[in-house]
PDB file of C-alpha atoms and ligand atoms in Angstrom:
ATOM      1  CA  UNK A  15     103.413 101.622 111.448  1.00 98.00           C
ATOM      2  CA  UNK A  16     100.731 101.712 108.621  1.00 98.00           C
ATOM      3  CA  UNK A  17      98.720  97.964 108.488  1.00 98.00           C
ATOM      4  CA  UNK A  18      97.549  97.178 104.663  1.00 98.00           C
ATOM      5  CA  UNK A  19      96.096  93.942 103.304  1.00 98.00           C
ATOM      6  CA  UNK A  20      96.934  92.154 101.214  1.00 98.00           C
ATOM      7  CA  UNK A  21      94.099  90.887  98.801  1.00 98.00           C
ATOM      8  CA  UNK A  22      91.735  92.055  96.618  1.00 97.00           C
ATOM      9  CA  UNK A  23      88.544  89.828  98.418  1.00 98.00           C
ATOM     10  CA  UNK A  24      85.944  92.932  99.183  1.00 98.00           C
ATOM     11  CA  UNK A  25      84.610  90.681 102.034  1.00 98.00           C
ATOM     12  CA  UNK A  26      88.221  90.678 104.128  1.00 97.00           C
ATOM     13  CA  UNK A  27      89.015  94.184 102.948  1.00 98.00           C
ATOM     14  CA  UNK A  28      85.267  95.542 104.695  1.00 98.00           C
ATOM     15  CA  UNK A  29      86.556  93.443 107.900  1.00 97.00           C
ATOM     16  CA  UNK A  30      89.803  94.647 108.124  1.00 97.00           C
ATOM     17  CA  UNK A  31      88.189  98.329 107.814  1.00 97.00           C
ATOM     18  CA  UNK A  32      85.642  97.989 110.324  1.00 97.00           C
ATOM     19  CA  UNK A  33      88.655  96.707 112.614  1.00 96.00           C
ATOM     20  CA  UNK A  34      89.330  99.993 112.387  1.00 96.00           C
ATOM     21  CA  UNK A  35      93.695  99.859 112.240  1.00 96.00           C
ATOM     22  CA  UNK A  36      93.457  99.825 108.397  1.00 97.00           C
ATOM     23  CA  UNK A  37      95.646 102.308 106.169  1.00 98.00           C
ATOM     24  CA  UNK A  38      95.375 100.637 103.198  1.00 98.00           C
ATOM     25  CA  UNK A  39      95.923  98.071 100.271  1.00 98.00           C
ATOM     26  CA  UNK A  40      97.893  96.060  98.404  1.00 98.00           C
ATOM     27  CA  UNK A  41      97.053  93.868  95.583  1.00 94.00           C
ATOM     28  CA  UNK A  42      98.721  92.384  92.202  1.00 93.00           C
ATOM     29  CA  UNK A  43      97.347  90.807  89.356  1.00 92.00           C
ATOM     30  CA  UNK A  44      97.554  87.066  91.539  1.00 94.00           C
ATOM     31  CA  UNK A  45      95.284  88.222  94.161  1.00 95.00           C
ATOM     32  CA  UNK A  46      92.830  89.635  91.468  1.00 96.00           C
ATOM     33  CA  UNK A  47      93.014  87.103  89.241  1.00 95.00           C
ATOM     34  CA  UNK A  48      92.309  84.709  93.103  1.00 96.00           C
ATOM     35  CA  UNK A  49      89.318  87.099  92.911  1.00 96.00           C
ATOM     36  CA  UNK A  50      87.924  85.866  89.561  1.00 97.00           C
ATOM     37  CA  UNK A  51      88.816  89.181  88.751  1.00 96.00           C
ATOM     38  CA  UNK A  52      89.702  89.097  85.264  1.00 94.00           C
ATOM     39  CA  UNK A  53      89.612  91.761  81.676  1.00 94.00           C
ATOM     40  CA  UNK A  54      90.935  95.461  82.179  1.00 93.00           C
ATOM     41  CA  UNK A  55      87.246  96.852  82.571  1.00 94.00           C
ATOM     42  CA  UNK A  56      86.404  94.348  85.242  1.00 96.00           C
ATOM     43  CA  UNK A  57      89.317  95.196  86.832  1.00 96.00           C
ATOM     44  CA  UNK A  58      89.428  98.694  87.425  1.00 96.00           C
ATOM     45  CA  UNK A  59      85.859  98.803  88.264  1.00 97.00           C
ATOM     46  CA  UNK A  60      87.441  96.481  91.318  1.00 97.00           C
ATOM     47  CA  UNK A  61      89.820  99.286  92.548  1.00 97.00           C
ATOM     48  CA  UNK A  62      87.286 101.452  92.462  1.00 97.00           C
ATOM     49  CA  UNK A  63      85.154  99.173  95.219  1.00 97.00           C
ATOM     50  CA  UNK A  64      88.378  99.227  97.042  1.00 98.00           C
ATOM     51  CA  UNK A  65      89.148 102.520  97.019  1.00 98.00           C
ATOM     52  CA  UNK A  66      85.023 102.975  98.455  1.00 97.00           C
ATOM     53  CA  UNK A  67      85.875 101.215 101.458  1.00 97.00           C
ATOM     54  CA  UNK A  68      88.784 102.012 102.647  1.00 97.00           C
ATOM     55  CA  UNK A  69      90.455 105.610 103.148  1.00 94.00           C
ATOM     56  CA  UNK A  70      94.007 104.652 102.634  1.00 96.00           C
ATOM     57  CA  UNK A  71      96.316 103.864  99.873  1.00 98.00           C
ATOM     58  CA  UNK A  72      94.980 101.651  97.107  1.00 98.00           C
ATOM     59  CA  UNK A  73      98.062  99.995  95.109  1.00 98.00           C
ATOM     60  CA  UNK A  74      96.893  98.789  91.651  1.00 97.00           C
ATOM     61  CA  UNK A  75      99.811  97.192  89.171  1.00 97.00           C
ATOM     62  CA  UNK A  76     100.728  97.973  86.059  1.00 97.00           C
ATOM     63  CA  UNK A  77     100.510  94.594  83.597  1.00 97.00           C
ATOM     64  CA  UNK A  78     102.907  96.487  80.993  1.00 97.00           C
ATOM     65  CA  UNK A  79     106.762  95.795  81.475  1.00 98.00           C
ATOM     66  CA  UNK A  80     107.791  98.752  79.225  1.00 98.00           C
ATOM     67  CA  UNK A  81     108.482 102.475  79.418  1.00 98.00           C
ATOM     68  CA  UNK A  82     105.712 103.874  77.753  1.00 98.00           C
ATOM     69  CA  UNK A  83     103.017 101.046  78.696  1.00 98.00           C
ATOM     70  CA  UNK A  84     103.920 100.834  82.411  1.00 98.00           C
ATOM     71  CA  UNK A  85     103.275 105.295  81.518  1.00 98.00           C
ATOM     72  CA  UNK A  86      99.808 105.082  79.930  1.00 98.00           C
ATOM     73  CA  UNK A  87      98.259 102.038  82.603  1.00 98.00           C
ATOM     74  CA  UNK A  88      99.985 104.026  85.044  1.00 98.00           C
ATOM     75  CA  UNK A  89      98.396 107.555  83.857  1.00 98.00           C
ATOM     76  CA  UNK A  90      95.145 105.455  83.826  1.00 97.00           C
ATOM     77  CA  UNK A  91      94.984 103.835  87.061  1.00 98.00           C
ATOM     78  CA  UNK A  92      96.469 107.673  88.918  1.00 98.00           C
ATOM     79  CA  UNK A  93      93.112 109.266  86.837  1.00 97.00           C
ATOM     80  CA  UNK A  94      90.794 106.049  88.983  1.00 96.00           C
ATOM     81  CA  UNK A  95      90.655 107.411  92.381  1.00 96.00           C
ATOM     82  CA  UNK A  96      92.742 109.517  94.263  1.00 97.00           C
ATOM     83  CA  UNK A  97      93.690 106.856  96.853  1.00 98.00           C
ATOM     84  CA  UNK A  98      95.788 104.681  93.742  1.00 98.00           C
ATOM     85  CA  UNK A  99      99.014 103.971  94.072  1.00 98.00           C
ATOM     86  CA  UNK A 100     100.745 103.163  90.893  1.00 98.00           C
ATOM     87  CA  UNK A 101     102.426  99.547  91.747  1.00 98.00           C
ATOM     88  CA  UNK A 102     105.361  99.285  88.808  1.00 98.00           C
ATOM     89  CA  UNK A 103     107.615  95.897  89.068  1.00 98.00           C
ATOM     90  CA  UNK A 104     111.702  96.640  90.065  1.00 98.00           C
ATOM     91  CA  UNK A 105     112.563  96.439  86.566  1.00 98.00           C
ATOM     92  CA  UNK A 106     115.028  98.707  84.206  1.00 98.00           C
ATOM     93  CA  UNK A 107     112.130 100.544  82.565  1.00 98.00           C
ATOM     94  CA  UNK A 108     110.105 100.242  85.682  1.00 98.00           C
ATOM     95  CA  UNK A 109     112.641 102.749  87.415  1.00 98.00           C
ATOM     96  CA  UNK A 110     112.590 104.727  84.718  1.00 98.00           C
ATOM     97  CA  UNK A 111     108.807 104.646  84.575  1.00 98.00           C
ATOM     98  CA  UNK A 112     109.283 105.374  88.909  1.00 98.00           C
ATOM     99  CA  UNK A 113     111.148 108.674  87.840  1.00 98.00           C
ATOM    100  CA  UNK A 114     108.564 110.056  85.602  1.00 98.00           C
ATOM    101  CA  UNK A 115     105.770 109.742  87.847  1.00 98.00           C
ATOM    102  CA  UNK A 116     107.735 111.268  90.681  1.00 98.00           C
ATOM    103  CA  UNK A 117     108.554 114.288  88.694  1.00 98.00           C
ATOM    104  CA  UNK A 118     104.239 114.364  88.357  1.00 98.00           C
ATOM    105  CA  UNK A 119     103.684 113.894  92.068  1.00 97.00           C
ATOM    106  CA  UNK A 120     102.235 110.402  91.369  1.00 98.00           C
ATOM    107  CA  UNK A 121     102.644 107.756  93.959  1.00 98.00           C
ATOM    108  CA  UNK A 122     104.444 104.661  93.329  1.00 98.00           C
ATOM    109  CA  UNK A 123     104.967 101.108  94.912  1.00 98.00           C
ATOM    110  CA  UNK A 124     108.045  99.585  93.468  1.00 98.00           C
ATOM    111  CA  UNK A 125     107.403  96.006  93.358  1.00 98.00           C
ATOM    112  CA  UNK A 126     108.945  92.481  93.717  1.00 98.00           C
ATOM    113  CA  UNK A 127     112.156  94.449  95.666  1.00 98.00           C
ATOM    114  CA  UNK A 128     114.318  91.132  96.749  1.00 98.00           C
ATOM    115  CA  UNK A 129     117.669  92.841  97.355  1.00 98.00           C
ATOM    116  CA  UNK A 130     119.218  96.283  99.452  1.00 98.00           C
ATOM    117  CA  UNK A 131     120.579  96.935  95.501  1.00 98.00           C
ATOM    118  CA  UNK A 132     117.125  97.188  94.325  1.00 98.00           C
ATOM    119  CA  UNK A 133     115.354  98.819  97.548  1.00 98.00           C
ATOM    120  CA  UNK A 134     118.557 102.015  96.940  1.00 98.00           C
ATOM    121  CA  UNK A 135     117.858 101.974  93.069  1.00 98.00           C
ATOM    122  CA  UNK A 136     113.904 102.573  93.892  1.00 98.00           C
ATOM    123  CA  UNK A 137     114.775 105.263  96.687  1.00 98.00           C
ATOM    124  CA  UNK A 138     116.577 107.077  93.923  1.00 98.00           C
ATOM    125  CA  UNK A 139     113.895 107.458  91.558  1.00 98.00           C
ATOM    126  CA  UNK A 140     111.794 108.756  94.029  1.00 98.00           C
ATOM    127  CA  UNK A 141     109.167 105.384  94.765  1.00 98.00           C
ATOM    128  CA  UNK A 142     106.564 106.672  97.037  1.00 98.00           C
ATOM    129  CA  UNK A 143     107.011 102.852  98.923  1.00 98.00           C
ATOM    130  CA  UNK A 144     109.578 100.271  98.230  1.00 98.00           C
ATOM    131  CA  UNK A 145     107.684  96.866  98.538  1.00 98.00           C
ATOM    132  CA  UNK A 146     110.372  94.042  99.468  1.00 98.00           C
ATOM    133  CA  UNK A 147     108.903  90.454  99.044  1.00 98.00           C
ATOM    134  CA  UNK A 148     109.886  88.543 103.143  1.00 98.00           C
ATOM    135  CA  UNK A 149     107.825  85.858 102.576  1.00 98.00           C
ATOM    136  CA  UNK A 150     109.182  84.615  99.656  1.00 98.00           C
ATOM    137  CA  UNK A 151     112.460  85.497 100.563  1.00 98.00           C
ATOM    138  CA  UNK A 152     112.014  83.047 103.661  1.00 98.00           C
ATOM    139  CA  UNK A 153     110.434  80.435 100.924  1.00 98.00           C
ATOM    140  CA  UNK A 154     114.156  79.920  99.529  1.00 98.00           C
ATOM    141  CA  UNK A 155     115.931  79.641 102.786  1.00 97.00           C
ATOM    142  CA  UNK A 156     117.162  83.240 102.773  1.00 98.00           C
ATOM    143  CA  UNK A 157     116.437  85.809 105.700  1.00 98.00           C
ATOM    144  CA  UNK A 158     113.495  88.620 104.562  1.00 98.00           C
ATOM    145  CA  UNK A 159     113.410  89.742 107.919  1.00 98.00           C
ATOM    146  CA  UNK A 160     117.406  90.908 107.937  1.00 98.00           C
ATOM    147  CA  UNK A 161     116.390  92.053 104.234  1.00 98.00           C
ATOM    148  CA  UNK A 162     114.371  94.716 105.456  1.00 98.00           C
ATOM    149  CA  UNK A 163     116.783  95.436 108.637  1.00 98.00           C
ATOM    150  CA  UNK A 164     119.590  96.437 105.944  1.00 98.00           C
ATOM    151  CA  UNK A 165     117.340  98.774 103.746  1.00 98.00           C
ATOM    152  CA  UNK A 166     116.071 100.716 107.156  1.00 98.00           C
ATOM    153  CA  UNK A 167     119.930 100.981 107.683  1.00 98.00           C
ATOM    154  CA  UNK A 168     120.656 102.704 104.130  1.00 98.00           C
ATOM    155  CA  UNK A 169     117.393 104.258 104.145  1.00 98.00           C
ATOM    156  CA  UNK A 170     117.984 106.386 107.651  1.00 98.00           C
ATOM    157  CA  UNK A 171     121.578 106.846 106.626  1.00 98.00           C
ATOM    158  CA  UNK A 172     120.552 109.099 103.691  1.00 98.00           C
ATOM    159  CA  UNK A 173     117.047 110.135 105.462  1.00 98.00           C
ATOM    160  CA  UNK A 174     115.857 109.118 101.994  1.00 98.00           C
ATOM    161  CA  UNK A 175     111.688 109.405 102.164  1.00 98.00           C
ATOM    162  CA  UNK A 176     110.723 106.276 100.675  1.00 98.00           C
ATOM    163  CA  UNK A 177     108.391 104.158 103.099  1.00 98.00           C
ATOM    164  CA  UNK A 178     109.555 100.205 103.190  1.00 99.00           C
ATOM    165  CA  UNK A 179     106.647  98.276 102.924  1.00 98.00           C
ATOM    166  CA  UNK A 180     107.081  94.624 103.944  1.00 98.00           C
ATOM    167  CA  UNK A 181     105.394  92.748 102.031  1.00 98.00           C
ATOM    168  CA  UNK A 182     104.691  88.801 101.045  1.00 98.00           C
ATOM    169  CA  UNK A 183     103.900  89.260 104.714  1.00 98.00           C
ATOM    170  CA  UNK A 184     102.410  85.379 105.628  1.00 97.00           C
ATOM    171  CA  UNK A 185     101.833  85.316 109.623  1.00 98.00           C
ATOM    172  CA  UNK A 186     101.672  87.568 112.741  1.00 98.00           C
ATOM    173  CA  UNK A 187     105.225  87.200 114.163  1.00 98.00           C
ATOM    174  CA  UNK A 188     106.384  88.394 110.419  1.00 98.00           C
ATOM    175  CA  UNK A 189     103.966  91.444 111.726  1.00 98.00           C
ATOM    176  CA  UNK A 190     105.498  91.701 114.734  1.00 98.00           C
ATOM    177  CA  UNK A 191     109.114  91.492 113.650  1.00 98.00           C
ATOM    178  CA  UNK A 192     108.856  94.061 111.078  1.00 98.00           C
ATOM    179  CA  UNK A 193     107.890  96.571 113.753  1.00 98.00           C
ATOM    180  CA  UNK A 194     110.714  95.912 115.717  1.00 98.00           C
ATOM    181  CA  UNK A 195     112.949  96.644 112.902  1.00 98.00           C
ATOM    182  CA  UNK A 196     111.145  99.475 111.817  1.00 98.00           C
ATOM    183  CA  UNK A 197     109.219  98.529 108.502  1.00 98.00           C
ATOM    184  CA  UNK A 198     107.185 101.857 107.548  1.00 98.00           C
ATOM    185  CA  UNK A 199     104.328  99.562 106.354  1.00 98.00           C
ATOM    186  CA  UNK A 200     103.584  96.117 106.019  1.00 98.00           C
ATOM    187  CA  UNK A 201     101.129  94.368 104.195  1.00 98.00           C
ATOM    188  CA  UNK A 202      99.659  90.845 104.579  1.00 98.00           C
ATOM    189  CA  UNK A 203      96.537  88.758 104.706  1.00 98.00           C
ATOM    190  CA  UNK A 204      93.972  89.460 107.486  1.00 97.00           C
ATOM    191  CA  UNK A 205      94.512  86.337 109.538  1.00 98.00           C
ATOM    192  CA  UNK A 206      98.026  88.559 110.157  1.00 98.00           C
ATOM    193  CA  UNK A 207      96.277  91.515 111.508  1.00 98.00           C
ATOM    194  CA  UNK A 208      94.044  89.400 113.694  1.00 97.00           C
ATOM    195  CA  UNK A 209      97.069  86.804 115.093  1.00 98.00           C
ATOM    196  CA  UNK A 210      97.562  90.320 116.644  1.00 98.00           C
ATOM    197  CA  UNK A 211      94.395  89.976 119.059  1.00 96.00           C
ATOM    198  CA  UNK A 212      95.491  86.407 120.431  1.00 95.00           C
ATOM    199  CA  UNK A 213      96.081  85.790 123.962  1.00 97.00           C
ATOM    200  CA  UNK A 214      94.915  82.480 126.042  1.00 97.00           C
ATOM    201  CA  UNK A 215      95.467  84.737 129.049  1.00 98.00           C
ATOM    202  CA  UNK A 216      92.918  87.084 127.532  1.00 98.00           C
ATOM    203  CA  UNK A 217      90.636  84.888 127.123  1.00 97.00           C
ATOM    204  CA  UNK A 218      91.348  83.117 130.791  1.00 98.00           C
ATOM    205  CA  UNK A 219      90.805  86.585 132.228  1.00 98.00           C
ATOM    206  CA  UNK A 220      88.391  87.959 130.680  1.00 98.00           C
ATOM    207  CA  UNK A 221      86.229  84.259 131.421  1.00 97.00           C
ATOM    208  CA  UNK A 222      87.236  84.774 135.208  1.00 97.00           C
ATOM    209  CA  UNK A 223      85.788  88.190 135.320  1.00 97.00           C
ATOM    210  CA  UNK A 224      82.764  88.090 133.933  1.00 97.00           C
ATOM    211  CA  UNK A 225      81.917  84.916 136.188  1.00 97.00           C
ATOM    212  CA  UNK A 226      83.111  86.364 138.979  1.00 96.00           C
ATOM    213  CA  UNK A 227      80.242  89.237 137.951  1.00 96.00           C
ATOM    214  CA  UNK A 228      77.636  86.960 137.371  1.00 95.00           C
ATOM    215  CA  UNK A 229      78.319  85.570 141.380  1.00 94.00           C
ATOM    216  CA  UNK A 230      77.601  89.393 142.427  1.00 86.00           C
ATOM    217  CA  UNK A 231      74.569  89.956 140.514  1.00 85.00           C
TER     218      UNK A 231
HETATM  219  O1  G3P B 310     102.501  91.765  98.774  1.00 97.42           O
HETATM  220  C1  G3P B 310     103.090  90.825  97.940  1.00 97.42           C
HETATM  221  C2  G3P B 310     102.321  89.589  97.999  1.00 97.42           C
HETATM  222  O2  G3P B 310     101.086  89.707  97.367  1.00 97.42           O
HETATM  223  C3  G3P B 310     103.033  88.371  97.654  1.00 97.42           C
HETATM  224  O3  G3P B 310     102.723  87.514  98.672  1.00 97.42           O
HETATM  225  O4  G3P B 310     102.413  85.375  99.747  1.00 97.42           O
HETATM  226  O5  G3P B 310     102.349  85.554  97.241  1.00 97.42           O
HETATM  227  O6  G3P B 310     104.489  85.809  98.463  1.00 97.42           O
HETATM  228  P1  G3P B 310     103.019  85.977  98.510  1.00 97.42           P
END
């Protein structure tokens, strides 16, 4: 299972990297924008910084919502680094747009995926990742978790490549129940990874044995 975050802070990204379990990153133009982040320049000088730290996959997301926009950003942000990955939203042209840089050998992340309809459509045109949105599926009293549990199941049926990234990921049990189901990827904020670490009887034990030392030496 491949651990990105999700945010576009250089601080949390450098932390999560010297962790050393991260394969990548996720942002949109909300987390940048979180950032202070803001004009086109400023921006892709930013996903250049990211793409310094880490080694992984860098997603950076087109703004334009048609064909030949979501093309030239697209063509732009592919030419950055060679860790980009062209994030284009789950739209009609977006597909299309999904296609075209498939036939090119440039990665996609089809984003805001909220349905199996959607996660098929993206599989079809080739997406290099298929980003479906749990947390905000959870937000309107609908299940994210079974969500991605149904696209593994049409995924594996047709041994279709696409890697499911969960995403909108908001706490560590969202972590842990996407690799039980079998979520390729899943990205989320760092205090997700690190929920990971947290045991009391880690801490309990580890307290015991180093005083138990200390009475030996
Ligand atoms: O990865 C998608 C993510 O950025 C959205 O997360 O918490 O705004 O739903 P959230």
């Amino acid at each position: 299972m491949k651990f990105f975050i999700d945010t576009a802070n250089l601080d949390q990204i450098k932390e999560a990297q010297d962790l050393g379990v991260l394969d990548g990153v996720t942002t949109n133009p909300s987390l940048m924008a979180k950032e202070g982040i803001t004009g086109r320049e400023n921006i892709l000088e930013h996903y250049k910084k990211i793409c310094d730290i880490v080694t992984g996959d860098v997603s950076a997301e087109v703004i334009a919502t048609d064909y030949e926009g979501m093309i030239k950003e697209g063509e732009e942000l592919a030419k950055l680094h060679e860790q980009i990955i062209v994030k284009i939203p789950m739209i009609k042209d977006g597909i299309k747009a999904i296609k075209y840089f498939s036939d090119k050998g440039i990665k996609t992340n089809c984003t805001l995926v909220f349905s199996v309809g959607q996660a098929l459509l993206a599989a079809k045109a080739g997406a290099t990742y298929v980003s479906p949105f749990i947390g905000r599926l959870d937000d309107i009293s609908t299940d994210g978790l079974n969500l991605i549990a149904e696209i593994r199941m049409v995924y594996d049926n047709y041994a279709f490549e696409t890697e499911i990234l969960a995403a909108s990921v908001r706490h560590t049990m969202h972590v842990i129940d996407c690799a039980k189901i079998g979520a390729d990827v899943m990205t989320g904020p760092l205090s997700s990874i690190e929920g990971l670490l947290k045991h009391p009887l880690t801490d309990i034990g580890l307290e015991k044995f180093l005083a138990d030392y200390k009475k030996g030496n």
